[in-house]
Tab-separated table of C-alpha atoms (C1' of nucleotides) in Angstrom:
chain	number	residue	atom	x	y	z
A	1	MET	CA	-13.071	-9.427	5.807
A	2	ARG	CA	-15.000	-10.525	8.824
A	3	VAL	CA	-14.183	-9.423	12.327
A	4	VAL	CA	-15.449	-10.389	15.744
A	5	ASN	CA	-16.267	-7.621	18.167
A	6	THR	CA	-16.093	-7.676	21.941
A	7	LYS	CA	-19.601	-9.024	22.369
A	8	GLY	CA	-18.761	-12.031	20.198
A	9	LYS	CA	-21.008	-10.766	17.465
A	10	LYS	CA	-19.718	-11.071	13.922
A	11	PHE	CA	-19.930	-8.245	11.477
A	12	ARG	CA	-18.323	-7.424	8.191
A	13	VAL	CA	-15.681	-4.750	7.817
A	14	PRO	CA	-14.465	-3.670	4.363
A	15	ASP	CA	-10.880	-4.485	3.494
A	16	ALA	CA	-10.243	-0.844	2.738
A	17	THR	CA	-11.141	0.045	6.289
A	18	ILE	CA	-8.939	-2.695	7.749
A	19	LEU	CA	-5.990	-1.392	5.779
A	20	ARG	CA	-6.474	2.083	7.216
A	21	LEU	CA	-6.579	1.033	10.851
A	22	PRO	CA	-2.800	0.700	11.193
A	23	LEU	CA	-2.430	4.153	9.672
A	24	TYR	CA	-4.788	5.604	12.255
A	25	LEU	CA	-2.988	3.869	15.072
A	26	ASP	CA	0.398	4.952	13.811
A	27	LYS	CA	-0.661	8.585	13.658
A	28	LEU	CA	-2.420	8.471	17.016
A	29	ILE	CA	0.648	7.110	18.729
A	30	LEU	CA	2.624	10.034	17.335
A	31	LEU	CA	0.012	12.395	18.764
A	32	GLN	CA	0.070	10.600	22.100
A	33	GLN	CA	3.840	10.892	22.277
A	34	ALA	CA	3.469	14.609	21.551
A	35	GLY	CA	1.148	14.915	24.544
A	36	VAL	CA	-2.026	15.567	22.569
A	37	LYS	CA	-5.126	14.544	24.527
A	38	GLU	CA	-7.984	15.084	22.102
A	39	VAL	CA	-8.299	14.945	18.351
A	40	SER	CA	-11.263	15.538	16.075
A	41	SER	CA	-12.054	13.434	13.041
A	42	ARG	CA	-11.209	16.421	10.879
A	43	GLN	CA	-7.756	16.935	12.368
A	44	LEU	CA	-6.852	13.269	12.185
A	45	ALA	CA	-8.234	12.838	8.686
A	46	THR	CA	-6.483	15.935	7.355
A	47	SER	CA	-3.140	14.728	8.622
A	48	LEU	CA	-3.690	11.466	6.746
A	49	ASP	CA	-4.943	13.139	3.606
A	50	ILE	CA	-8.382	11.583	3.719
A	51	LYS	CA	-11.900	12.883	4.328
A	52	ALA	CA	-13.216	13.206	7.863
A	53	SER	CA	-16.430	11.457	6.911
A	54	GLN	CA	-14.469	8.472	5.788
A	55	LEU	CA	-12.665	8.227	9.087
A	56	ARG	CA	-15.911	8.446	11.039
A	57	HIS	CA	-17.403	5.866	8.722
A	58	ASP	CA	-14.498	3.536	9.432
A	59	PHE	CA	-14.835	3.967	13.184
A	60	HIS	CA	-18.545	3.424	12.873
A	61	TYR	CA	-17.966	-0.243	11.997
A	62	PHE	CA	-16.693	-0.717	15.502
A	63	GLY	CA	-19.470	1.219	17.150
A	64	GLY	CA	-17.739	4.569	17.323
A	65	PHE	CA	-15.201	5.720	19.863
A	66	SER	CA	-16.792	8.881	21.183
A	67	LYS	CA	-20.182	10.507	21.278
A	68	PRO	CA	-21.692	13.358	19.295
A	69	GLY	CA	-20.224	16.681	20.323
A	70	ARG	CA	-17.017	15.315	21.816
A	71	PRO	CA	-13.763	14.788	19.914
A	72	TYR	CA	-11.891	11.507	20.269
A	73	GLN	CA	-9.750	11.018	23.360
A	74	VAL	CA	-6.332	9.889	22.218
A	75	ASP	CA	-5.683	7.870	25.367
A	76	LYS	CA	-8.848	5.858	24.855
A	77	LEU	CA	-8.624	5.514	21.093
A	78	VAL	CA	-5.102	4.103	21.048
A	79	PRO	CA	-5.801	1.026	23.188
A	80	ALA	CA	-9.114	0.448	21.418
A	81	LEU	CA	-7.422	0.342	18.030
A	82	GLU	CA	-4.569	-1.726	19.426
A	83	GLU	CA	-7.047	-4.368	20.483
A	84	ILE	CA	-8.860	-4.373	17.155
A	85	ILE	CA	-5.647	-4.680	15.165
A	86	GLY	CA	-4.268	-7.224	17.575
A	87	VAL	CA	-1.292	-5.231	18.766
A	88	ASP	CA	-2.182	-5.986	22.358
A	89	VAL	CA	-1.119	-9.620	21.916
A	90	PRO	CA	2.647	-9.513	21.284
A	91	VAL	CA	4.007	-11.434	18.293
A	92	PRO	CA	7.649	-12.313	18.954
A	93	MET	CA	9.822	-11.995	15.882
A	94	ILE	CA	13.326	-12.641	14.636
A	95	ILE	CA	15.471	-11.007	11.987
A	96	VAL	CA	17.387	-13.322	9.700
A	97	GLY	CA	20.262	-11.650	7.919
A	98	ALA	CA	22.226	-9.115	9.957
A	99	GLY	CA	23.532	-7.022	7.096
A	100	HIS	CA	22.942	-3.299	7.094
A	101	LEU	CA	19.245	-3.608	6.340
A	102	GLY	CA	18.741	-6.214	9.057
A	103	GLN	CA	20.650	-4.119	11.576
A	104	GLY	CA	18.746	-1.040	10.522
A	105	LEU	CA	15.439	-2.742	11.167
A	106	ALA	CA	16.712	-4.125	14.461
A	107	ASN	CA	17.285	-0.556	15.579
A	108	TYR	CA	13.689	0.443	14.919
A	109	ARG	CA	12.271	1.036	18.388
A	110	ASN	CA	8.680	1.328	17.255
A	111	PHE	CA	8.341	-2.386	16.582
A	112	GLU	CA	8.304	-3.168	20.290
A	113	ARG	CA	5.742	-0.490	20.901
A	114	LEU	CA	3.550	-1.970	18.182
A	115	GLY	CA	3.521	-5.474	19.523
A	116	PHE	CA	6.491	-7.058	17.771
A	117	PRO	CA	9.262	-7.701	20.320
A	118	LEU	CA	12.530	-8.655	18.643
A	119	ARG	CA	13.751	-11.884	20.207
A	120	GLY	CA	16.666	-12.844	18.006
A	121	ILE	CA	18.946	-11.935	15.113
A	122	PHE	CA	20.692	-14.543	12.973
A	123	ASP	CA	23.487	-14.537	10.419
A	124	VAL	CA	26.030	-16.897	8.897
A	125	ASP	CA	28.911	-14.421	9.157
A	126	PRO	CA	31.118	-15.320	12.179
A	127	LYS	CA	32.300	-11.715	12.368
A	128	LEU	CA	28.743	-10.581	13.121
A	129	VAL	CA	27.836	-13.360	15.540
A	130	GLY	CA	28.133	-12.157	19.100
A	131	LEU	CA	27.420	-8.499	18.392
A	132	GLU	CA	24.453	-7.049	20.215
A	133	ILE	CA	21.845	-4.650	18.912
A	134	ARG	CA	19.766	-3.027	21.583
A	135	GLY	CA	20.462	-5.955	23.865
A	136	VAL	CA	19.638	-8.624	21.316
A	137	PRO	CA	22.652	-10.758	20.352
A	138	ILE	CA	23.348	-11.918	16.806
A	139	ARG	CA	23.389	-15.720	16.737
A	140	PRO	CA	24.666	-18.199	14.126
A	141	LEU	CA	22.082	-19.155	11.541
A	142	SER	CA	22.530	-22.804	12.438
A	143	GLU	CA	20.823	-22.144	15.772
A	144	MET	CA	17.746	-20.579	14.232
A	145	THR	CA	15.565	-23.673	13.953
A	146	ALA	CA	15.960	-24.631	17.586
A	147	PHE	CA	15.489	-21.026	18.672
A	148	VAL	CA	12.244	-20.609	16.758
A	149	LYS	CA	10.821	-23.782	18.239
A	150	GLU	CA	11.936	-22.995	21.749
A	151	HIS	CA	10.671	-19.410	21.820
A	152	GLY	CA	7.524	-19.908	19.764
A	153	ILE	CA	8.589	-17.360	17.168
A	154	LYS	CA	5.759	-16.570	14.756
A	155	VAL	CA	7.193	-13.982	12.402
A	156	GLY	CA	10.539	-13.837	10.658
A	157	VAL	CA	12.057	-10.881	8.859
A	158	LEU	CA	14.029	-11.931	5.800
A	159	THR	CA	16.967	-9.615	5.074
A	160	VAL	CA	19.476	-12.018	3.555
A	161	PRO	CA	21.135	-11.782	0.106
A	162	VAL	CA	18.818	-12.614	-2.780
A	163	ASN	CA	20.588	-15.818	-3.773
A	164	VAL	CA	19.972	-17.550	-0.448
A	165	ALA	CA	16.504	-16.103	0.210
A	166	GLN	CA	14.519	-19.189	-0.787
A	167	ASP	CA	16.802	-21.523	1.113
A	168	VAL	CA	16.626	-19.506	4.331
A	169	ALA	CA	12.870	-19.099	3.955
A	170	ASN	CA	12.525	-22.864	3.720
A	171	GLN	CA	14.398	-23.227	6.988
A	172	MET	CA	12.166	-20.666	8.642
A	173	VAL	CA	9.021	-22.429	7.490
A	174	ALA	CA	10.344	-25.809	8.596
A	175	ALA	CA	11.069	-24.348	12.010
A	176	GLY	CA	7.481	-23.185	12.419
A	177	VAL	CA	7.304	-19.551	11.356
A	178	VAL	CA	3.837	-18.596	10.024
A	179	GLY	CA	4.593	-15.133	8.685
A	180	ILE	CA	7.547	-13.905	6.637
A	181	TRP	CA	8.333	-10.271	6.040
A	182	ASN	CA	10.373	-10.472	2.865
A	183	PHE	CA	12.758	-7.609	2.113
A	184	THR	CA	14.622	-9.426	-0.651
A	185	PRO	CA	13.688	-8.312	-4.158
A	186	THR	CA	12.554	-11.764	-5.219
A	187	ASP	CA	9.583	-14.042	-4.787
A	188	ILE	CA	9.786	-16.870	-2.305
A	189	ARG	CA	7.597	-19.945	-2.398
A	190	THR	CA	5.969	-21.186	0.789
A	191	PRO	CA	3.168	-23.538	1.796
A	192	PRO	CA	-0.223	-21.810	1.605
A	193	GLN	CA	-0.651	-21.541	5.359
A	194	VAL	CA	2.454	-19.372	5.626
A	195	ILE	CA	1.809	-15.726	4.912
A	196	VAL	CA	4.435	-13.746	3.055
A	197	ARG	CA	4.484	-10.003	2.880
A	198	ASN	CA	6.811	-8.693	0.238
A	199	GLU	CA	8.217	-5.307	1.125
A	200	ARG	CA	9.116	-4.186	-2.343
A	201	LEU	CA	10.909	-0.945	-1.585
A	202	ALA	CA	11.330	-0.183	-5.262
A	203	VAL	CA	7.569	-0.059	-5.653
A	204	GLY	CA	7.308	2.748	-3.123
A	205	LEU	CA	10.071	4.586	-4.894
A	206	MET	CA	8.332	4.251	-8.245
A	207	CYS	CA	5.132	5.694	-6.824
A	208	LEU	CA	7.058	8.651	-5.443
A	209	SER	CA	8.797	9.213	-8.752
A	210	PHE	CA	5.541	8.957	-10.647
A	211	LYS	CA	4.175	11.829	-8.608
A	212	THR	CA	7.253	14.026	-8.683
A	213	LYS	CA	7.445	13.752	-12.457
A	214	ARG	CA	3.920	15.029	-12.752
A	215	ILE	CA	4.554	18.186	-10.727
A	216	GLY	CA	5.652	20.135	-13.765
A	217	GLN	CA	2.628	18.960	-15.682
A	218	THR	CA	0.063	20.198	-13.176
A	219	GLU	CA	-1.054	23.013	-15.438
A	220	GLU	CA	-1.789	20.703	-18.291
A	221	LEU	CA	-3.474	18.107	-16.200
A	222	ARG	CA	-5.580	20.377	-14.002
A	223	GLY	CA	-9.120	19.215	-13.761
A	224	ASP	CA	-8.560	15.700	-12.539
B	1	MET	CA	-5.327	10.437	-12.568
B	2	ARG	CA	-4.829	11.593	-16.116
B	3	VAL	CA	-2.127	10.251	-18.359
B	4	VAL	CA	-0.873	11.164	-21.819
B	5	ASN	CA	-0.287	8.344	-24.250
B	6	THR	CA	2.183	8.218	-27.092
B	7	LYS	CA	-0.152	9.892	-29.534
B	8	GLY	CA	-0.538	12.873	-27.244
B	9	LYS	CA	-4.110	11.971	-26.506
B	10	LYS	CA	-5.276	12.311	-22.927
B	11	PHE	CA	-7.253	9.617	-21.222
B	12	ARG	CA	-8.145	8.809	-17.676
B	13	VAL	CA	-6.585	5.912	-15.821
B	14	PRO	CA	-7.884	4.882	-12.384
B	15	ASP	CA	-5.553	5.428	-9.447
B	16	ALA	CA	-5.884	1.783	-8.531
B	17	THR	CA	-4.466	0.810	-11.892
B	18	ILE	CA	-1.563	3.247	-11.590
B	19	LEU	CA	-0.655	1.773	-8.239
B	20	ARG	CA	-0.504	-1.706	-9.720
B	21	LEU	CA	1.795	-0.821	-12.611
B	22	PRO	CA	4.957	-0.864	-10.482
B	23	LEU	CA	3.925	-4.255	-9.145
B	24	TYR	CA	3.580	-5.597	-12.665
B	25	LEU	CA	6.920	-4.170	-13.686
B	26	ASP	CA	8.631	-5.518	-10.604
B	27	LYS	CA	7.335	-9.004	-11.225
B	28	LEU	CA	8.108	-8.882	-14.941
B	29	ILE	CA	11.705	-7.897	-14.302
B	30	LEU	CA	12.046	-10.936	-12.066
B	31	LEU	CA	10.686	-13.108	-14.868
B	32	GLN	CA	13.002	-11.473	-17.362
B	33	GLN	CA	15.992	-12.143	-15.140
B	34	ALA	CA	14.859	-15.756	-14.900
B	35	GLY	CA	14.922	-15.992	-18.692
B	36	VAL	CA	11.159	-16.242	-19.156
B	37	LYS	CA	10.108	-15.016	-22.598
B	38	GLU	CA	6.324	-15.172	-22.546
B	39	VAL	CA	3.739	-14.836	-19.834
B	40	SER	CA	-0.047	-15.025	-19.917
B	41	SER	CA	-2.348	-12.730	-18.024
B	42	ARG	CA	-3.360	-15.680	-15.890
B	43	GLN	CA	0.177	-16.593	-14.881
B	44	LEU	CA	1.147	-13.038	-14.082
B	45	ALA	CA	-2.071	-12.311	-12.221
B	46	THR	CA	-1.888	-15.479	-10.155
B	47	SER	CA	1.624	-14.662	-9.006
B	48	LEU	CA	0.362	-11.268	-7.818
B	49	ASP	CA	-2.767	-12.671	-6.218
B	50	ILE	CA	-5.189	-10.789	-8.440
B	51	LYS	CA	-7.650	-11.787	-11.142
B	52	ALA	CA	-6.452	-12.179	-14.728
B	53	SER	CA	-9.352	-10.066	-15.986
B	54	GLN	CA	-8.208	-7.219	-13.794
B	55	LEU	CA	-4.726	-7.314	-15.225
B	56	ARG	CA	-6.033	-7.332	-18.787
B	57	HIS	CA	-8.362	-4.505	-17.869
B	58	ASP	CA	-5.445	-2.492	-16.519
B	59	PHE	CA	-3.396	-3.067	-19.663
B	60	HIS	CA	-6.407	-2.158	-21.753
B	61	TYR	CA	-6.142	1.460	-20.610
B	62	PHE	CA	-2.892	1.664	-22.531
B	63	GLY	CA	-4.185	-0.070	-25.611
B	64	GLY	CA	-3.086	-3.562	-24.726
B	65	PHE	CA	0.338	-5.082	-25.131
B	66	SER	CA	-0.394	-8.131	-27.253
B	67	LYS	CA	-3.130	-9.423	-29.492
B	68	PRO	CA	-5.834	-12.035	-28.990
B	69	GLY	CA	-4.417	-15.516	-28.950
B	70	ARG	CA	-0.845	-14.567	-28.054
B	71	PRO	CA	0.517	-14.247	-24.505
B	72	TYR	CA	2.523	-11.181	-23.480
B	73	GLN	CA	6.167	-11.030	-24.514
B	74	VAL	CA	8.204	-10.168	-21.457
B	75	ASP	CA	10.884	-8.366	-23.434
B	76	LYS	CA	8.335	-6.027	-24.984
B	77	LEU	CA	6.185	-5.549	-21.915
B	78	VAL	CA	9.021	-4.482	-19.640
B	79	PRO	CA	10.147	-1.441	-21.662
B	80	ALA	CA	6.531	-0.493	-22.370
B	81	LEU	CA	5.719	-0.385	-18.671
B	82	GLU	CA	8.989	1.347	-17.905
B	83	GLU	CA	8.018	4.152	-20.222
B	84	ILE	CA	4.522	4.481	-18.792
B	85	ILE	CA	5.776	4.549	-15.214
B	86	GLY	CA	8.611	6.878	-16.146
B	87	VAL	CA	11.462	4.581	-15.237
B	88	ASP	CA	13.133	5.300	-18.555
B	89	VAL	CA	13.974	8.839	-17.455
B	90	PRO	CA	16.462	8.479	-14.580
B	91	VAL	CA	15.782	10.375	-11.359
B	92	PRO	CA	19.076	10.901	-9.522
B	93	MET	CA	18.765	10.503	-5.778
B	94	ILE	CA	20.723	10.849	-2.560
B	95	ILE	CA	20.527	9.128	0.783
B	96	VAL	CA	20.760	11.325	3.839
B	97	GLY	CA	21.696	9.470	6.981
B	98	ALA	CA	24.260	6.705	6.584
B	99	GLY	CA	23.257	4.586	9.553
B	100	HIS	CA	22.460	0.939	9.062
B	101	LEU	CA	19.190	1.609	7.310
B	102	GLY	CA	20.757	4.157	4.986
B	103	GLN	CA	23.627	1.818	4.173
B	104	GLY	CA	21.224	-1.045	3.683
B	105	LEU	CA	19.248	0.934	1.144
B	106	ALA	CA	22.443	2.085	-0.547
B	107	ASN	CA	23.257	-1.557	-1.167
B	108	TYR	CA	19.997	-2.211	-2.968
B	109	ARG	CA	21.057	-2.789	-6.552
B	110	ASN	CA	17.561	-2.715	-7.979
B	111	PHE	CA	17.207	1.023	-7.550
B	112	GLU	CA	19.580	1.705	-10.420
B	113	ARG	CA	17.753	-0.776	-12.592
B	114	LEU	CA	14.490	0.984	-11.826
B	115	GLY	CA	15.650	4.441	-12.773
B	116	PHE	CA	16.969	5.820	-9.503
B	117	PRO	CA	20.757	6.118	-9.691
B	118	LEU	CA	22.300	6.831	-6.294
B	119	ARG	CA	24.512	9.892	-6.621
B	120	GLY	CA	25.429	10.647	-3.039
B	121	ILE	CA	25.262	9.649	0.607
B	122	PHE	CA	25.474	12.147	3.448
B	123	ASP	CA	25.999	11.988	7.201
B	124	VAL	CA	27.187	14.151	10.053
B	125	ASP	CA	29.347	11.427	11.615
B	126	PRO	CA	33.041	12.050	10.721
B	127	LYS	CA	33.756	8.345	11.205
B	128	LEU	CA	31.409	7.492	8.323
B	129	VAL	CA	32.503	10.263	5.990
B	130	GLY	CA	34.889	8.913	3.383
B	131	LEU	CA	33.553	5.375	3.357
B	132	GLU	CA	32.311	4.138	0.017
B	133	ILE	CA	29.252	2.016	-0.700
B	134	ARG	CA	29.219	0.495	-4.137
B	135	GLY	CA	31.454	3.272	-5.352
B	136	VAL	CA	29.441	6.097	-3.838
B	137	PRO	CA	31.329	7.977	-1.113
B	138	ILE	CA	29.705	9.186	2.101
B	139	ARG	CA	30.044	12.964	2.298
B	140	PRO	CA	29.587	15.411	5.195
B	141	LEU	CA	26.042	16.666	5.578
B	142	SER	CA	27.279	20.236	5.290
B	143	GLU	CA	28.042	19.631	1.620
B	144	MET	CA	24.562	18.377	0.809
B	145	THR	CA	22.961	21.645	-0.259
B	146	ALA	CA	25.672	22.450	-2.786
B	147	PHE	CA	25.675	18.882	-4.039
B	148	VAL	CA	21.925	18.814	-4.642
B	149	LYS	CA	22.067	22.052	-6.573
B	150	GLU	CA	25.085	21.070	-8.614
B	151	HIS	CA	23.844	17.595	-9.590
B	152	GLY	CA	20.174	18.433	-9.983
B	153	ILE	CA	19.111	15.894	-7.379
B	154	LYS	CA	15.344	15.436	-7.325
B	155	VAL	CA	14.717	12.801	-4.696
B	156	GLY	CA	16.171	12.410	-1.223
B	157	VAL	CA	15.910	9.395	1.035
B	158	LEU	CA	15.587	10.376	4.687
B	159	THR	CA	17.171	7.837	7.034
B	160	VAL	CA	18.358	10.043	9.871
B	161	PRO	CA	17.422	9.765	13.576
B	162	VAL	CA	13.889	10.904	14.366
B	163	ASN	CA	14.887	13.935	16.358
B	164	VAL	CA	16.674	15.620	13.461
B	165	ALA	CA	14.319	14.466	10.698
B	166	GLN	CA	12.436	17.739	10.314
B	167	ASP	CA	15.587	19.809	10.368
B	168	VAL	CA	17.307	17.727	7.698
B	169	ALA	CA	14.151	17.648	5.595
B	170	ASN	CA	14.063	21.438	5.687
B	171	GLN	CA	17.621	21.541	4.358
B	172	MET	CA	16.731	19.130	1.576
B	173	VAL	CA	13.737	21.199	0.530
B	174	ALA	CA	15.737	24.414	0.630
B	175	ALA	CA	18.345	22.791	-1.610
B	176	GLY	CA	15.744	21.932	-4.230
B	177	VAL	CA	14.619	18.364	-3.630
B	178	VAL	CA	11.039	17.753	-4.833
B	179	GLY	CA	10.457	14.294	-3.433
B	180	ILE	CA	11.317	12.885	-0.007
B	181	TRP	CA	11.211	9.208	0.840
B	182	ASN	CA	10.781	9.317	4.588
B	183	PHE	CA	11.874	6.285	6.586
B	184	THR	CA	11.727	8.011	9.967
B	185	PRO	CA	8.690	7.101	12.031
B	186	THR	CA	7.460	10.662	12.255
B	187	ASP	CA	5.643	13.197	10.129
B	188	ILE	CA	7.613	15.905	8.415
B	189	ARG	CA	6.160	19.174	7.201
B	190	THR	CA	7.029	20.447	3.757
B	191	PRO	CA	5.734	23.008	1.255
B	192	PRO	CA	2.851	21.592	-0.809
B	193	GLN	CA	4.892	21.245	-3.992
B	194	VAL	CA	7.262	18.803	-2.289
B	195	ILE	CA	5.986	15.235	-2.259
B	196	VAL	CA	6.634	13.107	0.779
B	197	ARG	CA	6.227	9.378	0.813
B	198	ASN	CA	6.220	7.954	4.305
B	199	GLU	CA	7.544	4.428	4.415
B	200	ARG	CA	5.900	3.347	7.628
B	201	LEU	CA	7.454	-0.045	8.046
B	202	ALA	CA	5.387	-0.754	11.120
B	203	VAL	CA	2.224	-0.522	9.036
B	204	GLY	CA	3.378	-3.370	6.815
B	205	LEU	CA	4.224	-5.396	9.869
B	206	MET	CA	0.792	-4.795	11.364
B	207	CYS	CA	-0.908	-5.985	8.187
B	208	LEU	CA	1.183	-9.152	8.246
B	209	SER	CA	0.383	-9.761	11.881
B	210	PHE	CA	-3.297	-9.147	11.294
B	211	LYS	CA	-3.325	-11.940	8.742
B	212	THR	CA	-1.221	-14.418	10.693
B	213	LYS	CA	-3.448	-14.036	13.724
B	214	ARG	CA	-6.461	-14.953	11.660
B	215	ILE	CA	-5.003	-18.214	10.388
B	216	GLY	CA	-6.292	-20.135	13.384
B	217	GLN	CA	-9.724	-18.584	12.974
B	218	THR	CA	-10.227	-19.670	9.378
B	219	GLU	CA	-12.792	-22.282	10.340
B	220	GLU	CA	-14.933	-19.791	12.160
B	221	LEU	CA	-14.641	-17.136	9.538
B	222	ARG	CA	-15.077	-19.244	6.438
B	223	GLY	CA	-17.544	-17.734	4.048
B	224	ASP	CA	-15.978	-14.317	3.530
C	1	DC	C1'	-8.067	-28.308	-43.516
C	2	DC	C1'	-10.430	-28.561	-39.194
C	3	DA	C1'	-11.239	-28.955	-34.427
C	4	DA	C1'	-9.520	-28.063	-30.063
C	5	DT	C1'	-7.077	-25.145	-27.132
C	6	DC	C1'	-5.301	-21.104	-25.331
C	7	DA	C1'	-4.984	-16.400	-25.305
C	8	DT	C1'	-6.175	-11.264	-25.388
C	9	DG	C1'	-9.377	-7.165	-25.974
C	10	DT	C1'	-13.699	-5.321	-24.625
C	11	DT	C1'	-17.885	-4.396	-22.311
C	12	DA	C1'	-21.752	-4.344	-19.203
C	13	DG	C1'	-23.224	-5.265	-14.732
C	14	DG	C1'	-22.485	-5.964	-9.980
C	15	DT	C1'	-19.856	-4.860	-5.942
C	16	DC	C1'	-17.247	-2.177	-3.021
C	17	DT	C1'	-15.892	2.387	-1.404
C	18	DT	C1'	-16.236	7.171	-0.691
C	19	DT	C1'	-18.654	11.292	0.037
C	20	DG	C1'	-21.922	14.794	1.436
C	21	DA	C1'	-25.598	15.875	4.311
C	22	DC	C1'	-27.903	16.046	8.487
C	23	DA	C1'	-29.806	14.863	13.242
C	24	DG	C1'	-28.655	15.606	17.562
C	25	DG	C1'	-25.275	15.844	21.737
C	26	DA	C1'	-21.777	18.771	24.223
C	27	DC	C1'	-19.670	22.791	25.355
C	28	DT	C1'	-18.852	28.001	25.742
C	29	DA	C1'	-19.716	32.730	26.346
C	30	DA	C1'	-22.774	36.244	27.278
D	1	DT	C1'	-30.929	30.264	29.843
D	2	DT	C1'	-29.903	30.700	25.125
D	3	DA	C1'	-27.557	31.202	20.819
D	4	DG	C1'	-23.635	29.828	18.558
D	5	DT	C1'	-20.077	26.564	17.590
D	6	DC	C1'	-17.970	22.250	17.261
D	7	DC	C1'	-18.348	17.507	17.021
D	8	DT	C1'	-19.817	12.536	16.222
D	9	DG	C1'	-22.903	8.854	14.469
D	10	DT	C1'	-25.602	7.558	10.656
D	11	DC	C1'	-27.302	6.799	6.116
D	12	DA	C1'	-28.265	7.138	1.298
D	13	DA	C1'	-26.538	8.550	-3.085
D	14	DA	C1'	-22.728	8.929	-6.109
D	15	DG	C1'	-18.610	7.256	-7.684
D	16	DA	C1'	-14.833	4.097	-8.425
D	17	DC	C1'	-13.530	-0.392	-9.112
D	18	DC	C1'	-13.638	-5.322	-10.162
D	19	DT	C1'	-15.274	-9.339	-12.469
D	20	DA	C1'	-17.497	-12.658	-15.448
D	21	DA	C1'	-18.495	-13.376	-19.907
D	22	DC	C1'	-17.769	-13.425	-24.575
D	23	DA	C1'	-16.107	-12.124	-29.376
D	24	DT	C1'	-12.255	-12.894	-31.799
D	25	DG	C1'	-7.472	-14.182	-33.156
D	26	DA	C1'	-3.366	-17.435	-32.985
D	27	DT	C1'	-1.484	-21.940	-32.673
D	28	DT	C1'	-1.138	-26.905	-32.579
D	29	DG	C1'	-1.951	-31.676	-33.683
D	30	DG	C1'	-4.125	-34.933	-36.416
DNA sequence: CCAATCATGTTAGGTCTTTGACAGGACTAA
DNA sequence: TTAGTCCTGTCAAAGACCTAACATGATTGG
């Protein structure tokens, strides 16, 4: 994965590093909210269950964010990472499907903070239309296409029932959405220029279960 | 990560492979539901955006699931993977926090299919207590500890407001839960033998945004 | 029966990622 | 000032992982 730095110079950054940047930012924002001003690579790395040298190595791709002898300043690191990840340029999004999962996500305050302002919520159910969640009204699905075009919506969250997922996704793509965050447990087909991220919750659960089942076997498996 | 195969022989399987197994299973179950009987490594790999040789390599750690010349049989592969991952031994779970997110997760049918039967839902709100979601009643939080002990609950899903997350997690741990699936956007502290999986939804969103923002730059960045 | 095709199992080699080690800057206390 | 401590930036070596390539087996059509 190639990235362009502030001086317009191109340099290569490993995918593995890119994937960790959001984790760093997420943790740093928690620290910032807790009033922490400085954090060392060791502290930050420990809290993320990785090695400090790896964290410094990652930061090194971007030139480093401190100088030898001084820990990182949270208030400087957060905006620096936000710019690298692209959080500083807001990406307006909509949620399609206002069932419990959709409403639950709509209540997540952190999305705004992370550059994803929620601009609209859509559903076919007339009983839901008109309700407001944190100031954002639920609109009829039929208005979605016009809304996306008018507000330049880039990302859509798909939280509809499985059986209509593909159909609704098609509408989103036709309206101009370029990224779909798919919470339905099925695959959806899209043109190649549209990016789909499948949030397969069951996968996370399986990983957790895999680990918990091996707790009792620690003795036997020691030495890994 | 070490794993024991059916003959009781120990062999090492890379972490990266382990993490892909749930993805394979997830996709295969979709195929199975669609009535597909056979699938080649190429087809399966393409749908997951990985190389076919990698998939075969992964399967090779477990001895392979077919023989040269014949594609994989979905109906044999699914149970084989289920046993390896541990899905065949059910892990009863509860959801703590019956807000929208909690209710949304409670509606996810796939969890049962994947070995995680939902046994209980808990909340402090008296207005929610007594409601049923797919046959599972919402109970008062005060009954959680006894319930966990009585039913041998192993995994708890944490979908409570941020400010009470740590407190509720403490109660879960004290009751005997060994795995916590944390949906609150904060860190929770637990004894080392309790496994916490943080489902940082914002991280997934950031990865999606990172990719969508680079669509327009493809020209410039070609050659990665 | 034979050739062509399609498929997996298996391995070695290359690539990517992580890790430990260390040079040197900054701060603190005496 | 100086010794001690803590910290980052940097790099090379070790380790983990991925991939292309190929041997071999199954199937199909002629």
